[in-house]
CSV table of C-alpha atoms and ligand atoms in Angstrom, one decimal:
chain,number,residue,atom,x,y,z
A,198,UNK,CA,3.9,-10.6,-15.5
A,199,UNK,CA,4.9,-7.3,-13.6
A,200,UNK,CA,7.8,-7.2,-11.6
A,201,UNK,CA,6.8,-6.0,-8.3
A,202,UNK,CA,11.1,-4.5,-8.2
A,203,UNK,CA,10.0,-2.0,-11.2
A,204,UNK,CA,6.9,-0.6,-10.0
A,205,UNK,CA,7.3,2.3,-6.9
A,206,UNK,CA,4.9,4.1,-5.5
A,207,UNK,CA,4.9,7.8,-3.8
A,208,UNK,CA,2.3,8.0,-1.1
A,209,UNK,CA,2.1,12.3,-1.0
A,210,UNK,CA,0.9,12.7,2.8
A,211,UNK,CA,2.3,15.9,3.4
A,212,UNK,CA,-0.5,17.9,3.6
A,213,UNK,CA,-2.1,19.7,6.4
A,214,UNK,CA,-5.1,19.7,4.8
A,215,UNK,CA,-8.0,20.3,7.9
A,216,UNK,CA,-11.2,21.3,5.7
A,217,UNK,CA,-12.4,18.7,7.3
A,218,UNK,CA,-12.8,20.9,10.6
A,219,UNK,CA,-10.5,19.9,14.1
A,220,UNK,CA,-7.2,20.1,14.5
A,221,UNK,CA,-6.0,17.2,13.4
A,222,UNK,CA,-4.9,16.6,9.6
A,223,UNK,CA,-7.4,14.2,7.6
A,224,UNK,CA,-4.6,11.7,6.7
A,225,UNK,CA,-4.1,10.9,10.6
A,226,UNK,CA,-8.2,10.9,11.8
A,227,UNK,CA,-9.1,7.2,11.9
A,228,UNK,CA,-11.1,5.4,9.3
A,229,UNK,CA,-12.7,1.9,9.9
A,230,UNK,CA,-10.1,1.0,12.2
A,231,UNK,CA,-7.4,2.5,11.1
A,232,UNK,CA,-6.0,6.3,10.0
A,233,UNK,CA,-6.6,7.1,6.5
A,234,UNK,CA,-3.0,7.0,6.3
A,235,UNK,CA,-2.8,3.5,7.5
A,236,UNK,CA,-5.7,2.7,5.2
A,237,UNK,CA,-4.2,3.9,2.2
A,238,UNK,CA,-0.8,2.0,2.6
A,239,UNK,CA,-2.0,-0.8,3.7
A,240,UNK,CA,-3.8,-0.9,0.5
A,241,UNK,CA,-0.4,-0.5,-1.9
A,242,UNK,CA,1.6,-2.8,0.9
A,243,UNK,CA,-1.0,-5.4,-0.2
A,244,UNK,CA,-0.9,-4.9,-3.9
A,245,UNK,CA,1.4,-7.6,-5.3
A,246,UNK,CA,2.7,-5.7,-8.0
A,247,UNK,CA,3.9,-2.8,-6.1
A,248,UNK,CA,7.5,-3.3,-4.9
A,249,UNK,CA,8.7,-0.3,-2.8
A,250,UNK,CA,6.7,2.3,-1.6
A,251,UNK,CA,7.7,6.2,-0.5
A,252,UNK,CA,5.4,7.7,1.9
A,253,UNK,CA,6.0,11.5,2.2
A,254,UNK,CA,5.4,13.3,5.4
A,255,UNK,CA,5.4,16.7,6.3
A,256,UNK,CA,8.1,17.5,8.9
A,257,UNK,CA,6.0,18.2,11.6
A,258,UNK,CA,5.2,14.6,11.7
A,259,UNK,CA,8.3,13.3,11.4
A,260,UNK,CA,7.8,11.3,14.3
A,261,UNK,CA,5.2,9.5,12.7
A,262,UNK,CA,7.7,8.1,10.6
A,263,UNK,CA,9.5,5.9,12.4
A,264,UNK,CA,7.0,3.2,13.0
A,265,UNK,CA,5.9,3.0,9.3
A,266,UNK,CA,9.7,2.9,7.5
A,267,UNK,CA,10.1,-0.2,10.3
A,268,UNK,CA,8.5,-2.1,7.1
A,269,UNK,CA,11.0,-3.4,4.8
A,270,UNK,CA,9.5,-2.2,1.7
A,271,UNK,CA,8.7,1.4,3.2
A,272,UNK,CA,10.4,4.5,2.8
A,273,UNK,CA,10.0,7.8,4.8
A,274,UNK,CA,10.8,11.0,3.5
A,275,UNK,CA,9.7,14.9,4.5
A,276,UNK,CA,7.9,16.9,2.1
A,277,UNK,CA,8.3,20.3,1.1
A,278,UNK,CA,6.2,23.4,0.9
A,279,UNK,CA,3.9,22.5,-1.3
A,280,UNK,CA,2.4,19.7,-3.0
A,281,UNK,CA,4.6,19.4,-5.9
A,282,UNK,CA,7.3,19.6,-3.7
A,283,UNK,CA,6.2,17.1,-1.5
A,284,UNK,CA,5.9,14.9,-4.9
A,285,UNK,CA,9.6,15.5,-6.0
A,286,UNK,CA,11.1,14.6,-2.6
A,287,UNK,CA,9.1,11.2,-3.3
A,288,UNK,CA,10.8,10.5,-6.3
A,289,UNK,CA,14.1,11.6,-5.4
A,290,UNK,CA,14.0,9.2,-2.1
A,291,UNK,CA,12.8,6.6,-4.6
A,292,UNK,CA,15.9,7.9,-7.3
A,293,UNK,CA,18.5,7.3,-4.6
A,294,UNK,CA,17.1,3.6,-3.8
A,295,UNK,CA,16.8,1.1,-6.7
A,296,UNK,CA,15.0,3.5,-9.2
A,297,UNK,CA,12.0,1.6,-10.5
A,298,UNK,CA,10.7,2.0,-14.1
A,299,UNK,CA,7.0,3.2,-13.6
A,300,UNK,CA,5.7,5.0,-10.2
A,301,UNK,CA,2.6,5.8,-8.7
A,302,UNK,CA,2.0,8.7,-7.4
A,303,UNK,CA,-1.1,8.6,-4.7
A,304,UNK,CA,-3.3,11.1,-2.5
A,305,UNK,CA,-3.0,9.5,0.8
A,306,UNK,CA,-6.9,11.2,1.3
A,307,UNK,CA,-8.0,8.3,-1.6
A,308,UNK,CA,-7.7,5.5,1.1
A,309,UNK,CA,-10.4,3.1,-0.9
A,310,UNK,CA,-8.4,2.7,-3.9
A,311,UNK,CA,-8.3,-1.4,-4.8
A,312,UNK,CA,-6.2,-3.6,-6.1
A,313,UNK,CA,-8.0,-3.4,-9.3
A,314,UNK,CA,-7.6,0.4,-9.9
A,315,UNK,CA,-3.8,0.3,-9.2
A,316,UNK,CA,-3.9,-3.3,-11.4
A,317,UNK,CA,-5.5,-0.8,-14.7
A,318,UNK,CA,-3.4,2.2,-13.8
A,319,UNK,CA,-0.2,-0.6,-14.1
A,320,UNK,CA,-1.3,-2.4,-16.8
A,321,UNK,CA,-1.9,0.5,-19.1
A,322,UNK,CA,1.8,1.9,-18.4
A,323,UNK,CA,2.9,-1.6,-19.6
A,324,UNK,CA,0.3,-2.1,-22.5
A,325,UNK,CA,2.8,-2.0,-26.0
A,326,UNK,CA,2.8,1.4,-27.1
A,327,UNK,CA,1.7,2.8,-23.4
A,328,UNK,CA,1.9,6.5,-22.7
A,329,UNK,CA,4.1,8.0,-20.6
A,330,UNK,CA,1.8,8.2,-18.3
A,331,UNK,CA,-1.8,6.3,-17.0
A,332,UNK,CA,-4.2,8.1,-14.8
A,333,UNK,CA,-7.6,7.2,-13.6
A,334,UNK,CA,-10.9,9.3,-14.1
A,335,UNK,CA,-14.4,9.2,-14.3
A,336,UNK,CA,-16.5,11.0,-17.4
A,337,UNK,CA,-17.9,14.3,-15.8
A,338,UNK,CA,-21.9,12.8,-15.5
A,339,UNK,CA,-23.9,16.0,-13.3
A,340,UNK,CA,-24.5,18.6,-15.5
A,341,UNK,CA,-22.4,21.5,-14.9
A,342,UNK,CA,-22.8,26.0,-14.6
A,343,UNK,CA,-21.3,28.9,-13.3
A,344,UNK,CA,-22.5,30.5,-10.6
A,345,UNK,CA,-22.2,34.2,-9.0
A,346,UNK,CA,-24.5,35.2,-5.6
A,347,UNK,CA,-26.2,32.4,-5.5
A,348,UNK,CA,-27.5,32.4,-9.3
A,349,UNK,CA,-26.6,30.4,-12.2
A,350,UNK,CA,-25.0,32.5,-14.7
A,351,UNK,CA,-24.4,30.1,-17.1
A,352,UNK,CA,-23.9,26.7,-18.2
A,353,UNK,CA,-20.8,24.9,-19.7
A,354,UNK,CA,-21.0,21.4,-21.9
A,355,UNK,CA,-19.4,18.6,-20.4
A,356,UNK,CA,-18.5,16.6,-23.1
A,357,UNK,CA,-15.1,16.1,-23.1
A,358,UNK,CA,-14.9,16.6,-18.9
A,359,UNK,CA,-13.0,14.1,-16.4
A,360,UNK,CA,-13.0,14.2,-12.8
A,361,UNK,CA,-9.6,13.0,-12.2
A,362,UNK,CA,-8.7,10.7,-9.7
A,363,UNK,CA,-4.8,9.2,-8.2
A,364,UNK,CA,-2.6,6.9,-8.7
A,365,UNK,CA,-1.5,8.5,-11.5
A,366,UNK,CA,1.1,6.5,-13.0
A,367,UNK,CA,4.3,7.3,-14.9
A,368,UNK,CA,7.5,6.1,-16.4
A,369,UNK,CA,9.7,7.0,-13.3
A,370,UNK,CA,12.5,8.7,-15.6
A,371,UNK,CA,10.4,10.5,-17.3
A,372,UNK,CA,8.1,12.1,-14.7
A,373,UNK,CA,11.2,12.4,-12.0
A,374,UNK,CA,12.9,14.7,-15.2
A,375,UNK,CA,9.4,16.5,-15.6
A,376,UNK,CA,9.2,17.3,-11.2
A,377,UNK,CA,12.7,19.2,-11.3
A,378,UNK,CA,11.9,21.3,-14.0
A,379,UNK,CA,8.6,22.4,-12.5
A,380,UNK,CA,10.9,22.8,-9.4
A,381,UNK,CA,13.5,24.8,-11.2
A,382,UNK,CA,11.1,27.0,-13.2
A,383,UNK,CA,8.4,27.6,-10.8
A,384,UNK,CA,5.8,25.9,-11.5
A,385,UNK,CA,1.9,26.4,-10.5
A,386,UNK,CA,1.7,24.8,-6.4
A,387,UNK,CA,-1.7,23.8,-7.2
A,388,UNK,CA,-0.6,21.4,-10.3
A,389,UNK,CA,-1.4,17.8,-10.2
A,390,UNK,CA,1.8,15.1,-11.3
A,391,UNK,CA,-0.8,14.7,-14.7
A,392,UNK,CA,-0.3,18.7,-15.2
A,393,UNK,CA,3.5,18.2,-14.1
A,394,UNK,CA,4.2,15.6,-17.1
A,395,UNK,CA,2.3,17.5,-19.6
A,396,UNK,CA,3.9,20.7,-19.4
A,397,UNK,CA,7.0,18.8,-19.6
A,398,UNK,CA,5.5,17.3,-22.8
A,399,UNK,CA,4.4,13.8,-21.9
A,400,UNK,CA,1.3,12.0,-23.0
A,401,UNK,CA,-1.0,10.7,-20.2
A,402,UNK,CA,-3.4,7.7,-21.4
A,403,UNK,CA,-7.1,7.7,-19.3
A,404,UNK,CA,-7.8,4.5,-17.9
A,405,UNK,CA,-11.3,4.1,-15.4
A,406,UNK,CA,-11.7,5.4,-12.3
A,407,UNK,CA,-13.7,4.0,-9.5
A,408,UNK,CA,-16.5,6.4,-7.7
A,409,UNK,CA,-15.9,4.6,-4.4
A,410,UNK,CA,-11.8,6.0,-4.9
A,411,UNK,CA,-13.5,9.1,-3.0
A,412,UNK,CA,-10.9,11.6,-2.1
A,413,UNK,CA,-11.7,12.7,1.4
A,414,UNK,CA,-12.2,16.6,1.6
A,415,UNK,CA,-15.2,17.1,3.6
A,416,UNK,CA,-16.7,15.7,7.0
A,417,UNK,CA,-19.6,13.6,4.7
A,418,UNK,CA,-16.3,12.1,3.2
A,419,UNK,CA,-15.3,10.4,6.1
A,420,UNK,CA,-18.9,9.1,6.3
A,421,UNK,CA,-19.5,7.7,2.9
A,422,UNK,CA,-15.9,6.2,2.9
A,423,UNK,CA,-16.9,4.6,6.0
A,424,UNK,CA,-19.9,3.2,4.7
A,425,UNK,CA,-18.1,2.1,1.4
A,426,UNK,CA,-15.6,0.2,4.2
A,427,UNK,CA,-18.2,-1.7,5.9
A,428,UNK,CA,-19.9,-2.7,2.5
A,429,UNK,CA,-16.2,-4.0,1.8
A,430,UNK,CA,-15.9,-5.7,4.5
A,431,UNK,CA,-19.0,-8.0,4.0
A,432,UNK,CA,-17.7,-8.7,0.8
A,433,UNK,CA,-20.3,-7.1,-1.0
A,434,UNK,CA,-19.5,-4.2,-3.7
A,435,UNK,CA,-15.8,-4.6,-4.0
A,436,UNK,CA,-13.9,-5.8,-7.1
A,437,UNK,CA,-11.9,-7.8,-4.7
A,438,UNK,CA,-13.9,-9.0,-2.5
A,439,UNK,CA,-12.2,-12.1,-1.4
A,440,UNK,CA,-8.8,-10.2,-0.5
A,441,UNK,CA,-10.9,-7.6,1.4
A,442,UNK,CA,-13.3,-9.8,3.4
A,443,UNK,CA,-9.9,-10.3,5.8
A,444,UNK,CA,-10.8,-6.7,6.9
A,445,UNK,CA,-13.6,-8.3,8.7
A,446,UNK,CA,-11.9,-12.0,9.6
A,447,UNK,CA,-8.2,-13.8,8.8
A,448,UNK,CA,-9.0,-16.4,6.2
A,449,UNK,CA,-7.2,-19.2,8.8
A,450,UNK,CA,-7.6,-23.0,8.2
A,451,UNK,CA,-6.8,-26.3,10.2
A,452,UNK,CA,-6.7,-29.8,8.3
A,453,UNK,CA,-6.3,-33.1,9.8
A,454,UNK,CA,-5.3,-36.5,7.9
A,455,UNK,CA,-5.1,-40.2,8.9
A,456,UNK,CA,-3.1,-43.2,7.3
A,457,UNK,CA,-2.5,-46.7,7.6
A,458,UNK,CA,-0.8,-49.3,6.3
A,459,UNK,CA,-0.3,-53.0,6.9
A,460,UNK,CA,3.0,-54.8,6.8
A,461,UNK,CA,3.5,-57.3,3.9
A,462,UNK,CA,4.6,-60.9,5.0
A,463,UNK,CA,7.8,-61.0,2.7
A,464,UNK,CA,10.7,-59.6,4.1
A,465,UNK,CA,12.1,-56.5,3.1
A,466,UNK,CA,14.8,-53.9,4.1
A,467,UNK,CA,13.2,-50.4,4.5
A,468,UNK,CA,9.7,-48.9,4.8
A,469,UNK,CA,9.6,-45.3,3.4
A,470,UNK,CA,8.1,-43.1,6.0
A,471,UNK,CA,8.0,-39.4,5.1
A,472,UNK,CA,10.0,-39.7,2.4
A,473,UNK,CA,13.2,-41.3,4.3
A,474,UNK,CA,14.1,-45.1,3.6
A,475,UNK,CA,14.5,-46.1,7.2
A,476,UNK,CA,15.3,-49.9,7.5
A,477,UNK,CA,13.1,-52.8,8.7
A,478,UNK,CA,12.5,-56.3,8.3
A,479,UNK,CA,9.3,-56.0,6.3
A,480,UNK,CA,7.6,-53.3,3.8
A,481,UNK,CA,4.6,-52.0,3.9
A,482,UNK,CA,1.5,-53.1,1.7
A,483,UNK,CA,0.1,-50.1,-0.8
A,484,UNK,CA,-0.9,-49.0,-3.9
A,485,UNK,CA,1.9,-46.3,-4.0
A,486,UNK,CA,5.6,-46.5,-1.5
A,487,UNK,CA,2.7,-47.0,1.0
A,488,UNK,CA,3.9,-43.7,3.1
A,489,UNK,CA,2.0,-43.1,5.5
A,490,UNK,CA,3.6,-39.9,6.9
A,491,UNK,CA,3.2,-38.2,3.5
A,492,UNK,CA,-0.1,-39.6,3.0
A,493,UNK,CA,-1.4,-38.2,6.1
A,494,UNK,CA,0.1,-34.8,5.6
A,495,UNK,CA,-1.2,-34.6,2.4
A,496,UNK,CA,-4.9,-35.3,3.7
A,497,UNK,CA,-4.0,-33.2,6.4
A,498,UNK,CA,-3.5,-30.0,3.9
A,499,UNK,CA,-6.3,-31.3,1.4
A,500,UNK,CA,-8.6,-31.2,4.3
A,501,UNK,CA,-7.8,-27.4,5.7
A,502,UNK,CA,-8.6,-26.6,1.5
A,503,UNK,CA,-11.8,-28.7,1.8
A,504,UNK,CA,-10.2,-30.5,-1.9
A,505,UNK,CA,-11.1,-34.1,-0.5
A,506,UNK,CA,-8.3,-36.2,0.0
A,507,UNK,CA,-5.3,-38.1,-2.0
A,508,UNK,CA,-7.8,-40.8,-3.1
A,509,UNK,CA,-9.9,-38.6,-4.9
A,510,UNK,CA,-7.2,-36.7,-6.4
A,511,UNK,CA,-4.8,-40.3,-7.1
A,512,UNK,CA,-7.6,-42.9,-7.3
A,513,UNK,CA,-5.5,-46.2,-6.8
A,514,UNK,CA,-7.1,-48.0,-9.3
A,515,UNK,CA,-5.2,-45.7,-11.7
A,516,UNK,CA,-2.1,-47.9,-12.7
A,517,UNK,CA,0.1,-44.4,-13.0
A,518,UNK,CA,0.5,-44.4,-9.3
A,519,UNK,CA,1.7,-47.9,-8.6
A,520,UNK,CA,4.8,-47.7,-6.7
A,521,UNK,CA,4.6,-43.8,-6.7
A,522,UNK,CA,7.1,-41.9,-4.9
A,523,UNK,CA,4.5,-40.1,-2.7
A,524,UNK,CA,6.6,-36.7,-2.7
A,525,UNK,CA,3.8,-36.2,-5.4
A,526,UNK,CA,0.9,-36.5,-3.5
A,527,UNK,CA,2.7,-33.8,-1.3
A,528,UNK,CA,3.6,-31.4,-4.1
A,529,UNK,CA,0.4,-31.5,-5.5
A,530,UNK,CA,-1.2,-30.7,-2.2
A,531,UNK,CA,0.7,-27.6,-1.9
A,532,UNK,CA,0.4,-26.5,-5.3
A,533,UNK,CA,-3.3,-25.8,-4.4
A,534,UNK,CA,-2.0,-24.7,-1.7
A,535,UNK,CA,0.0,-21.9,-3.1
A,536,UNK,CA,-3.0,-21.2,-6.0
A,537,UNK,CA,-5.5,-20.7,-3.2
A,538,UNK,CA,-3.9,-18.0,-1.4
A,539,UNK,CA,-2.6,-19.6,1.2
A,540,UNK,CA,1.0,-20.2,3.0
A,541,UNK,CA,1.5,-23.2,5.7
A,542,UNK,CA,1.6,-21.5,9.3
A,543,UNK,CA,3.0,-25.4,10.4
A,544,UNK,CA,2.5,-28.8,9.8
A,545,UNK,CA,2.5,-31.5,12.6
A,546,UNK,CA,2.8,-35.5,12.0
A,547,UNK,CA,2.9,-38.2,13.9
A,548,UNK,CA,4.1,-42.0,13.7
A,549,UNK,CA,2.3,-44.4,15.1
A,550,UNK,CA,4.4,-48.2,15.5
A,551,UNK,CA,6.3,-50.3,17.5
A,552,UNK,CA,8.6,-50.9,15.1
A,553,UNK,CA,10.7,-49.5,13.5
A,554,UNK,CA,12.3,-46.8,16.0
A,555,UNK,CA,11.9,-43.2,14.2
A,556,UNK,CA,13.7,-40.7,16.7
A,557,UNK,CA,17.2,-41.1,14.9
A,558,UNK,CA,15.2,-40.5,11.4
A,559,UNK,CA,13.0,-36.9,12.6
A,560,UNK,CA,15.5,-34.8,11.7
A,561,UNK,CA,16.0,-36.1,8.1
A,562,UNK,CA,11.9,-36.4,7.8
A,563,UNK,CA,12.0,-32.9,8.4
A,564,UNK,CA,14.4,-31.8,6.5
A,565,UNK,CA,13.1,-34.2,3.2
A,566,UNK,CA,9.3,-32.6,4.1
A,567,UNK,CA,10.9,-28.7,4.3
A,568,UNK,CA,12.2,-29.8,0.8
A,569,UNK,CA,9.5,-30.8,-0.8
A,570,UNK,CA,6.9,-27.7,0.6
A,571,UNK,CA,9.5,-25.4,0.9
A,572,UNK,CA,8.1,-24.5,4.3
A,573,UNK,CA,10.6,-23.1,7.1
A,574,UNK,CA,11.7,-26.7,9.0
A,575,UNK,CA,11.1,-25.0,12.1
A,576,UNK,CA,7.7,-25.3,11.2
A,577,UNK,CA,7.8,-29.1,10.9
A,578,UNK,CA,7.0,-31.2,13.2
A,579,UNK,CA,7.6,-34.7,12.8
A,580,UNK,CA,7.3,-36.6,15.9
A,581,UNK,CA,6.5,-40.8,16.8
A,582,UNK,CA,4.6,-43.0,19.5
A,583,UNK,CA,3.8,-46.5,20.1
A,584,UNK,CA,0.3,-47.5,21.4
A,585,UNK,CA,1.8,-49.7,24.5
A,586,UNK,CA,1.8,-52.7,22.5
A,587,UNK,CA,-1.7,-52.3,22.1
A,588,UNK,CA,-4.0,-52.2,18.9
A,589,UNK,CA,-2.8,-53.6,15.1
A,590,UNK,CA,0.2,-51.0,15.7
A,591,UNK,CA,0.9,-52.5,19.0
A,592,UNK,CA,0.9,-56.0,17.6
A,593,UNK,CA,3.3,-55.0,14.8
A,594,UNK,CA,0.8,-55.3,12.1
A,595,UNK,CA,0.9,-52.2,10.8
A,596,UNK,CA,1.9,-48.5,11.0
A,597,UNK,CA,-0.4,-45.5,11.1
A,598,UNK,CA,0.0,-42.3,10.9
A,599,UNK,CA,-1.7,-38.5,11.9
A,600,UNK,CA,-1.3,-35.5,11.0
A,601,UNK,CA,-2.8,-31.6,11.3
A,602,UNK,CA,-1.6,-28.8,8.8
A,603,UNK,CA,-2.5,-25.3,9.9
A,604,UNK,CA,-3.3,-22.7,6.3
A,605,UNK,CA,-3.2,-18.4,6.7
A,606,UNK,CA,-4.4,-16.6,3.7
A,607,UNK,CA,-1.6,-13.5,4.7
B,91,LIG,MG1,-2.1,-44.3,2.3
């Protein structure tokens, strides 16, 4: 597992880079429906391994600034004049914070790097053995000649050839040391962080690019990028298609659930309702504590998942859960919950009885349920009703129970 606190990332948008044509640098034309700037860190914000992420502005644009280092985990700093520069003001913003062990360093003008590329970048760094550094790049394919006056004037073999591509990933030590010598010595403006660490004597592993991690230089860029965007969006031709198809919709789901039980004839002390022993003159008939405020929410969250319900999943005619506390109904529930993707937006329950009286027990229900999902208890609702004497609950024979459960894939 990667700790998300040892992996940084350097987002170098300190360019003025307008090849592109207008007046207005490429990082800060829109894309989709964003900027490629906003593209490109929404991308690492997402990531899960990435902790904390520098973005590197030029000065001009300092103004910018503000609004993206309002995220907790992002850091503004100015670049300098040149792209190195901008690179070692990066990593020394990321030096004075808590210095991770490995960094990525990124062209802001890549805005459809995925998940998966940063994953293989990442994963190679922490492979036993790794190199100092990890970069992606893709196996020169075209074949390739000089050219003077419009006429070939030779060719050149391209075996052996990358195109190389960003993140390029280090250990941070190593490739801060590597930045301020270049900085000291004068090193070449036009370097790449791969040529940084190798004149200071690191090895750099090759792990695959992805064609579609286009770096935006021309005005057909923007095109193609948007194209590659859309195709994203419809979850075709992405690697992660199910975290990108939010581009195009939030993954949102609602779940209800419904419970009853019936009251045994013997007498009894307490009934368990959501988890709380609250006292009454006779228990309620079930296969497990028979608690119906549990049982519900559980449907309830089964139900947004489309997973069935607690029968299918606890068939009472397995012995296991006789008398089961039903807490583990619950916690099952939001394990899937958690695989899936999803966290609980809120959760809403209602009892349905005469007796016993459940307003003095709410705040105890919600505290137990908070417990148990580990979900804020401000977004627990746990509330009760009678049916006017009307109805099996109104006659006392029973107590039922509803409940809706509200799931956001964030
Ligand atoms: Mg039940």
């Amino acid at each position: 597992m990667v700790d998300p606190a040892q992996v940084g990332v350097v987002i170098v948008a300190a360019g003025r880079g307008t090849r592109v044509g207008g007046t207005l640098p490429k990082q800060w034309r829109s894309l989709g429906r964003r900027t490629v700037l906003a593209q490109t860190l929404r991308t690492f914000r997402k990531a899960r391994a990435v902790g904390r992420i520098v973005l590197v502005l030029h000065p001009d644009d300092a103004g910018m600034g503000a609004g993206y280092a309002a995220h907790p985990d992002v850091t503004v700093a100015m670049g300098g004049a040149d792209r190195p520069a901008s690179v070692l003001a990066g990593l020394e913003a990321l030096a004075t914070l808590d210095p991770p062990q490995i960094v990525l360093i990124h062209d802001v003008a890549r805005p459809l790097v995925d998940d998966a590329l940063i994953g293989r970048v990442i994963a190679a760094l922490l492979a036993p053995g790794a190199a100092d550094g990890a970069a992606p790049a893709l196996a020169v394919t075209d074949a390739l000649w000089t050219g003077a006056d419009s006429r070939v004037t030779g060719t050149r073999d391209r075996a052996g050839l990358y195109r190389a591509q960003t993140p390029q990933g280090f250990r941070f030590a190593a490739i801060l040391a590597a930045h301020r010598v270049a900085a000291a010595t004068g090193g070449d403006p036009a370097d790449d962080d791969v040529a940084v660490a190798r004149a200071a004597g690191l090895d750099v592993a090759i792990v695959a690019g992805d064609e579609r991690n286009l770096k935006i230089t021309t005005e057909s860029d923007f095109a193609i990028a948007e194209g590659w965007l859309a195709l994203r969006a419809s979850g075709f031709g992405s690697t992660a298609a199910g975290a990108d198809r939010e581009e195009a919709w939030m993954d949102v789901r609602c779940g209800n659930g419904f419970d009853v039980h019936a009251f045994a004839d013997r007498p009894a002390s307490a009934v368990t309702l959501c988890g709380i022993a609250v006292p009454h003159d006779r228990a309620l008939l079930g296969h497990s504590d028979a608690d119906v405020g549990l049982h519900a929410l559980t449907d309830a969250i089964y139900g947004a998942l489309a997973e069935g319900d607690i029968g299918q999943h606890f068939p009472p005619s397995d012995q296991r859960w006789r008398g089961a506390d039903s807490a583990l109904f619950l916690e099952h529930a939001m394990e899937r919950v958690v695989l899936r993707g999803f966290v609980v937006a809120n959760m809403d329950t209602t009892l349905i009885c005469e007796r016993p009286k459940i307003g003095p027990h709410v705040p105890r229900m919600r505290a137990n349920l908070a417990r148990i999902t580990a979900v804020a208890p401000d977004r627990i609702s746990v509330k009760a009703t009678t049916t006017e004497r009307l109805g099996f609950a109104g006659r006392g024979e029973g107590i039922a129970a509803m409940a809706t459960v509200m799931l956001v894939a964030p």
